mmCIF file of C-alpha atoms in Angstrom:
data_model
loop_
_atom_site.group_PDB
_atom_site.id
_atom_site.type_symbol
_atom_site.label_atom_id
_atom_site.label_comp_id
_atom_site.label_asym_id
_atom_site.label_seq_id
_atom_site.Cartn_x
_atom_site.Cartn_y
_atom_site.Cartn_z
ATOM 1 C CA MET D 297 13.525 3.882 -12.877
ATOM 2 C CA THR D 298 10.048 3.081 -11.598
ATOM 3 C CA PHE D 299 7.912 0.280 -12.962
ATOM 4 C CA GLN D 300 4.274 -0.580 -12.717
ATOM 5 C CA VAL D 301 2.572 -3.898 -13.288
ATOM 6 C CA ASP D 302 -0.738 -3.373 -15.024
ATOM 7 C CA LYS D 303 -4.036 -4.597 -13.743
ATOM 8 C CA VAL D 304 -4.375 -8.302 -14.364
ATOM 9 C CA LYS D 305 -6.756 -8.989 -17.221
ATOM 10 C CA PRO D 306 -8.510 -12.254 -18.076
ATOM 11 C CA GLY D 307 -7.881 -14.324 -21.161
ATOM 12 C CA GLN D 308 -4.672 -14.232 -23.140
ATOM 13 C CA ASP D 309 -3.142 -11.039 -21.665
ATOM 14 C CA GLY D 310 -1.037 -12.696 -18.975
ATOM 15 C CA THR D 311 1.437 -10.438 -17.117
ATOM 16 C CA LYS D 312 2.552 -7.087 -18.541
ATOM 17 C CA ILE D 313 4.956 -4.411 -17.267
ATOM 18 C CA TRP D 314 5.030 -0.695 -18.089
ATOM 19 C CA CYS D 315 7.770 1.898 -17.548
ATOM 20 C CA LEU D 316 6.018 4.755 -15.731
ATOM 21 C CA PRO D 317 8.218 7.690 -16.901
ATOM 22 C CA THR D 318 7.683 6.838 -20.571
ATOM 23 C CA GLY D 319 4.436 4.885 -20.458
ATOM 24 C CA ARG D 320 6.055 2.265 -22.659
ATOM 25 C CA LEU D 321 4.975 -1.365 -22.519
ATOM 26 C CA LEU D 322 8.055 -3.515 -21.891
ATOM 27 C CA ASP D 323 8.699 -6.838 -23.566
ATOM 28 C CA SER D 324 7.591 -9.897 -21.615
ATOM 29 C CA PRO D 325 10.050 -12.810 -21.385
ATOM 30 C CA VAL D 326 7.361 -15.370 -22.236
ATOM 31 C CA GLY D 327 4.375 -15.371 -24.562
ATOM 32 C CA ALA D 328 1.235 -13.720 -23.216
ATOM 33 C CA GLY D 329 -0.847 -16.125 -21.183
ATOM 34 C CA ASP D 330 1.592 -19.047 -21.482
ATOM 35 C CA ARG D 331 0.910 -20.068 -17.879
ATOM 36 C CA GLY D 332 -2.789 -19.221 -17.831
ATOM 37 C CA ILE D 333 -4.555 -16.157 -16.437
ATOM 38 C CA THR D 334 -2.439 -14.190 -13.954
ATOM 39 C CA THR D 335 -4.207 -14.127 -10.585
ATOM 40 C CA ALA D 336 -1.577 -12.807 -8.132
ATOM 41 C CA LEU D 337 1.794 -11.055 -8.256
ATOM 42 C CA VAL D 338 4.396 -9.387 -6.057
ATOM 43 C CA TRP D 339 7.651 -7.478 -6.567
ATOM 44 C CA ILE D 340 10.823 -9.129 -5.260
ATOM 45 C CA THR D 341 13.073 -6.293 -4.052
ATOM 46 C CA ARG D 342 16.390 -6.720 -2.236
ATOM 47 C CA PRO D 343 19.095 -4.065 -1.754
ATOM 48 C CA ASP D 344 22.040 -6.273 -2.725
ATOM 49 C CA VAL D 345 20.673 -8.116 -5.772
ATOM 50 C CA GLU D 346 18.698 -7.414 -8.915
ATOM 51 C CA ASP D 347 14.966 -6.935 -8.523
ATOM 52 C CA GLY D 348 12.358 -9.259 -9.891
ATOM 53 C CA LEU D 349 8.722 -10.183 -10.102
ATOM 54 C CA ALA D 350 6.869 -13.284 -8.957
ATOM 55 C CA TYR D 351 3.404 -14.131 -10.224
ATOM 56 C CA GLY D 352 0.912 -16.965 -9.960
ATOM 57 C CA THR D 353 -1.802 -18.173 -12.312
ATOM 58 C CA GLU D 354 -5.185 -19.860 -12.307
ATOM 59 C CA GLU D 355 -3.460 -23.081 -13.377
ATOM 60 C CA GLY D 356 -1.258 -23.039 -10.265
ATOM 61 C CA TYR D 357 2.009 -21.947 -11.895
ATOM 62 C CA LEU D 358 4.597 -19.900 -10.007
ATOM 63 C CA SER D 359 6.862 -17.893 -12.323
ATOM 64 C CA MET D 360 9.812 -15.656 -11.453
ATOM 65 C CA TRP D 361 11.124 -12.864 -13.698
ATOM 66 C CA LYS D 362 14.485 -11.242 -13.012
ATOM 67 C CA ARG D 363 15.183 -7.646 -13.989
ATOM 68 C CA HIS D 364 18.592 -6.962 -15.499
ATOM 69 C CA ARG D 365 20.801 -3.979 -14.796
ATOM 70 C CA LYS D 366 19.622 -2.462 -18.068
ATOM 71 C CA GLU D 367 16.386 -1.825 -16.153
ATOM 72 C CA GLU D 368 13.990 -2.581 -19.003
ATOM 73 C CA GLU D 369 14.844 -6.229 -19.640
ATOM 74 C CA PHE D 370 13.333 -9.163 -17.772
ATOM 75 C CA THR D 371 14.247 -12.844 -17.996
ATOM 76 C CA GLU D 372 12.196 -15.751 -16.709
ATOM 77 C CA VAL D 373 14.429 -17.665 -14.292
ATOM 78 C CA PHE D 374 11.858 -20.064 -12.814
ATOM 79 C CA SER D 375 8.452 -21.515 -13.647
ATOM 80 C CA ASP D 376 6.793 -24.576 -12.185
ATOM 81 C CA ARG D 377 3.352 -25.776 -11.237
ATOM 82 C CA LEU D 378 2.684 -25.929 -7.514
ATOM 83 C CA ASN D 379 0.549 -28.549 -5.820
ATOM 84 C CA GLY D 380 -2.657 -26.886 -4.733
ATOM 85 C CA GLY D 381 -4.409 -30.070 -3.674
ATOM 86 C CA ASN D 382 -7.621 -31.612 -4.965
ATOM 87 C CA LEU D 383 -9.861 -28.615 -4.322
ATOM 88 C CA GLY D 384 -8.249 -26.143 -6.720
ATOM 89 C CA GLN D 385 -4.950 -25.077 -8.274
ATOM 90 C CA GLU D 386 -5.575 -21.342 -8.678
ATOM 91 C CA ILE D 387 -3.063 -19.148 -6.843
ATOM 92 C CA SER D 388 -5.049 -16.535 -4.935
ATOM 93 C CA ALA D 389 -2.432 -14.428 -3.129
ATOM 94 C CA MET D 390 1.301 -13.831 -2.644
ATOM 95 C CA ALA D 391 3.523 -11.854 -0.267
ATOM 96 C CA TYR D 392 7.272 -11.266 -0.019
ATOM 97 C CA ASP D 393 9.364 -10.353 3.036
ATOM 98 C CA PRO D 394 12.627 -8.599 2.006
ATOM 99 C CA ASN D 395 14.198 -8.985 5.453
ATOM 100 C CA SER D 396 14.082 -12.789 5.440
ATOM 101 C CA GLY D 397 13.980 -13.277 1.668
ATOM 102 C CA GLN D 398 10.854 -15.406 2.062
ATOM 103 C CA LEU D 399 7.863 -15.740 -0.241
ATOM 104 C CA THR D 400 4.452 -17.072 0.745
ATOM 105 C CA ILE D 401 1.828 -18.246 -1.722
ATOM 106 C CA SER D 402 -1.740 -19.407 -1.185
ATOM 107 C CA HIS D 403 -4.078 -21.377 -3.406
ATOM 108 C CA ARG D 404 -7.774 -20.624 -3.620
ATOM 109 C CA ALA D 405 -8.548 -23.689 -1.508
ATOM 110 C CA GLU D 406 -6.724 -24.570 1.721
ATOM 111 C CA VAL D 407 -3.036 -24.831 0.673
ATOM 112 C CA ILE D 408 -0.353 -22.315 1.761
ATOM 113 C CA HIS D 409 3.334 -22.484 0.768
ATOM 114 C CA ARG D 410 6.471 -20.891 2.230
ATOM 115 C CA PHE D 411 9.654 -20.453 0.139
ATOM 116 C CA THR D 412 13.045 -18.847 0.511
ATOM 117 C CA VAL D 413 14.216 -16.853 -2.523
ATOM 118 C CA ASP D 414 17.944 -16.612 -3.286
ATOM 119 C CA GLY D 415 19.853 -13.920 -5.169
ATOM 120 C CA ALA D 416 19.198 -15.652 -8.476
ATOM 121 C CA LEU D 417 15.446 -15.531 -7.736
ATOM 122 C CA HIS D 418 15.157 -19.294 -7.412
ATOM 123 C CA PRO D 419 12.566 -20.336 -4.798
ATOM 124 C CA THR D 420 13.340 -23.167 -2.379
ATOM 125 C CA PRO D 421 10.374 -24.829 -0.621
ATOM 126 C CA VAL D 422 10.335 -24.536 3.165
ATOM 127 C CA LYS D 423 6.895 -25.798 4.157
ATOM 128 C CA SER D 424 3.453 -26.385 2.648
ATOM 129 C CA VAL D 425 0.318 -26.836 4.729
ATOM 130 C CA ALA D 426 -3.390 -27.343 4.085
ATOM 131 C CA ILE D 427 -5.953 -25.804 6.441
ATOM 132 C CA SER D 428 -9.287 -27.586 6.216
ATOM 133 C CA LYS D 429 -12.266 -25.454 5.146
ATOM 134 C CA HIS D 430 -10.070 -22.369 4.721
ATOM 135 C CA TRP D 431 -10.141 -20.482 1.409
ATOM 136 C CA PRO D 432 -7.229 -18.004 1.424
ATOM 137 C CA GLN D 433 -7.948 -14.641 -0.182
ATOM 138 C CA ALA D 434 -4.886 -12.744 1.122
ATOM 139 C CA VAL D 435 -1.587 -13.592 2.811
ATOM 140 C CA ALA D 436 0.972 -11.453 4.633
ATOM 141 C CA PHE D 437 4.040 -11.781 6.818
ATOM 142 C CA GLY D 438 3.725 -10.863 10.490
ATOM 143 C CA GLN D 439 6.082 -10.782 13.454
ATOM 144 C CA THR D 440 9.507 -12.361 12.927
ATOM 145 C CA GLY D 441 10.560 -15.162 15.255
ATOM 146 C CA ILE D 442 13.913 -16.866 15.717
ATOM 147 C CA ARG D 443 13.462 -19.065 12.640
ATOM 148 C CA GLY D 444 11.474 -16.774 10.399
ATOM 149 C CA PRO D 445 8.398 -14.557 10.136
ATOM 150 C CA GLU D 446 4.842 -15.622 10.829
ATOM 151 C CA ILE D 447 2.448 -16.078 7.925
ATOM 152 C CA TRP D 448 -0.991 -14.530 8.250
ATOM 153 C CA SER D 449 -3.642 -16.102 6.012
ATOM 154 C CA PHE D 450 -7.043 -14.466 5.524
ATOM 155 C CA GLY D 451 -9.941 -16.580 4.259
ATOM 156 C CA ARG D 452 -12.624 -15.236 1.948
ATOM 157 C CA GLU D 453 -15.942 -17.020 2.497
ATOM 158 C CA ASP D 454 -15.025 -18.325 5.950
ATOM 159 C CA GLY D 455 -13.645 -14.946 7.081
ATOM 160 C CA GLY D 456 -11.026 -16.762 9.131
ATOM 161 C CA LEU D 457 -7.579 -15.484 10.065
ATOM 162 C CA HIS D 458 -4.871 -18.075 10.733
ATOM 163 C CA VAL D 459 -1.377 -17.231 12.000
ATOM 164 C CA LEU D 460 1.273 -19.842 11.105
ATOM 165 C CA ASP D 461 4.791 -20.270 12.460
ATOM 166 C CA HIS D 462 7.881 -21.269 10.438
ATOM 167 C CA GLU D 463 6.859 -24.952 10.617
ATOM 168 C CA GLY D 464 3.340 -24.299 9.355
ATOM 169 C CA LYS D 465 1.770 -24.848 12.776
ATOM 170 C CA ILE D 466 -1.266 -22.701 13.570
ATOM 171 C CA LEU D 467 -0.382 -20.361 16.435
ATOM 172 C CA ARG D 468 -3.809 -18.761 16.668
ATOM 173 C CA THR D 469 -7.071 -18.472 14.779
ATOM 174 C CA ARG D 470 -9.632 -15.695 14.703
ATOM 175 C CA SER D 471 -12.963 -15.401 12.940
ATOM 176 C CA THR D 472 -13.615 -11.922 11.575
ATOM 177 C CA GLY D 473 -17.236 -12.674 10.762
ATOM 178 C CA THR D 474 -16.848 -11.003 7.380
ATOM 179 C CA VAL D 475 -16.358 -11.929 3.748
ATOM 180 C CA ILE D 476 -12.776 -10.808 3.056
ATOM 181 C CA GLY D 477 -11.866 -9.264 -0.279
ATOM 182 C CA ASP D 478 -8.260 -8.389 0.597
ATOM 183 C CA ALA D 479 -6.032 -7.661 3.581
ATOM 184 C CA VAL D 480 -2.829 -5.786 4.427
ATOM 185 C CA VAL D 481 -0.695 -6.079 7.576
ATOM 186 C CA SER D 482 1.384 -3.166 8.936
ATOM 187 C CA LEU D 483 3.718 -4.139 11.777
ATOM 188 C CA LYS D 484 4.907 -0.548 12.182
ATOM 189 C CA GLU D 485 1.383 0.777 12.699
ATOM 190 C CA ASP D 486 0.202 -2.307 14.653
ATOM 191 C CA ALA D 487 -2.662 -2.530 12.196
ATOM 192 C CA ILE D 488 -4.513 -4.832 9.831
ATOM 193 C CA ILE D 489 -6.617 -3.410 7.019
ATOM 194 C CA ILE D 490 -9.302 -5.775 5.725
ATOM 195 C CA GLY D 491 -11.523 -5.245 2.720
ATOM 196 C CA ASP D 492 -14.896 -6.258 4.159
ATOM 197 C CA VAL D 493 -16.963 -7.109 1.088
ATOM 198 C CA THR D 494 -20.275 -6.331 2.802
ATOM 199 C CA GLN D 495 -19.436 -3.282 4.955
ATOM 200 C CA GLY D 496 -16.351 -1.490 3.616
ATOM 201 C CA ILE D 497 -12.774 -1.102 4.875
ATOM 202 C CA ALA D 498 -12.179 -2.496 8.368
ATOM 203 C CA LEU D 499 -9.301 -1.457 10.646
ATOM 204 C CA TYR D 500 -8.071 -4.025 13.186
ATOM 205 C CA LYS D 501 -5.424 -3.731 15.892
ATOM 206 C CA LEU D 502 -2.758 -6.287 14.998
ATOM 207 C CA SER D 503 -1.614 -7.069 18.548
ATOM 208 C CA THR D 504 -5.105 -7.839 19.870
ATOM 209 C CA LEU D 505 -7.018 -8.616 16.637
ATOM 210 C CA ASP D 506 -9.783 -6.282 17.831
ATOM 211 C CA ARG D 507 -11.825 -4.401 15.255
ATOM 212 C CA VAL D 508 -11.225 -0.681 15.746
ATOM 213 C CA LYS D 509 -13.232 1.035 13.024
ATOM 214 C CA THR D 510 -15.123 0.459 9.798
ATOM 215 C CA PHE D 511 -14.949 2.903 6.893
ATOM 216 C CA SER D 512 -18.055 2.469 4.776
ATOM 217 C CA ILE D 513 -17.712 2.800 1.009
ATOM 218 C CA PRO D 514 -20.594 4.597 -0.736
ATOM 219 C CA CYS D 515 -21.973 2.715 -3.708
ATOM 220 C CA ASP D 516 -24.848 3.017 -6.139
ATOM 221 C CA GLU D 517 -27.079 -0.025 -6.210
#
C-alpha cells in the first residue's frame, strides 16, 4: 500500500497522512498541531523492519511515528525537543539514509544533528554541531566513509554548502552565490539539484561542485 504525506499547512493542521489508493485520511497518533507547525518530514524505510515517519516542527520537536503491519495504523514512538541553540528552534530540513540507518536534522539557524535510528524507530544522538553564520535550508547524505556517510548542508541566505564527516568536522565548504530554496543530492548521477530562488533550478556536478546548467522557471510578475 502506498502512502502520501500531505502538504504541510500552517496553524493547527500538524501532520496528516493519506492512503493514495482510497484517498482516505488516516488517523494521526497525536492531536493535530500538538508539537507546533510541521516544518520538515521524511519517511523512514528499511527492508527488515516496519516503516515510519519522522517530522520536525517550528518549536524544535522531533517526532517519530511507526507504521504497524496493518498498514493504516501509526503509533508515536518518540517525541522530544531538540536543542537548536539561541538563534532559533525551528527545524528546517531532514534526511534519512536507509543504508546506514542515520537521520540528519537541521535547525533554521546554524545547528545540525546526526542520529542513528534503530528498528524500533528510536533515535540515538551521534553528533551535533553549530556552523557560525550558516542558515540550513536543506540537508542530504553524501558519500559514505568508513564510519558513516557525509552530511551535506545547504544554507539559504548565505548560499553556502558545507560537507561534514561523521564527527561533524567540516571537510569542505563552497559558496554557491545563490539564495537556496531546496536541494537534492544524487550519488548515482553525480549530481546536485539546487532550487535557486532568483534564477531557477541549478544543476551541479557533485564530484567537482561545478555549476553545469541552470533551468529558468517562467513566472508572471
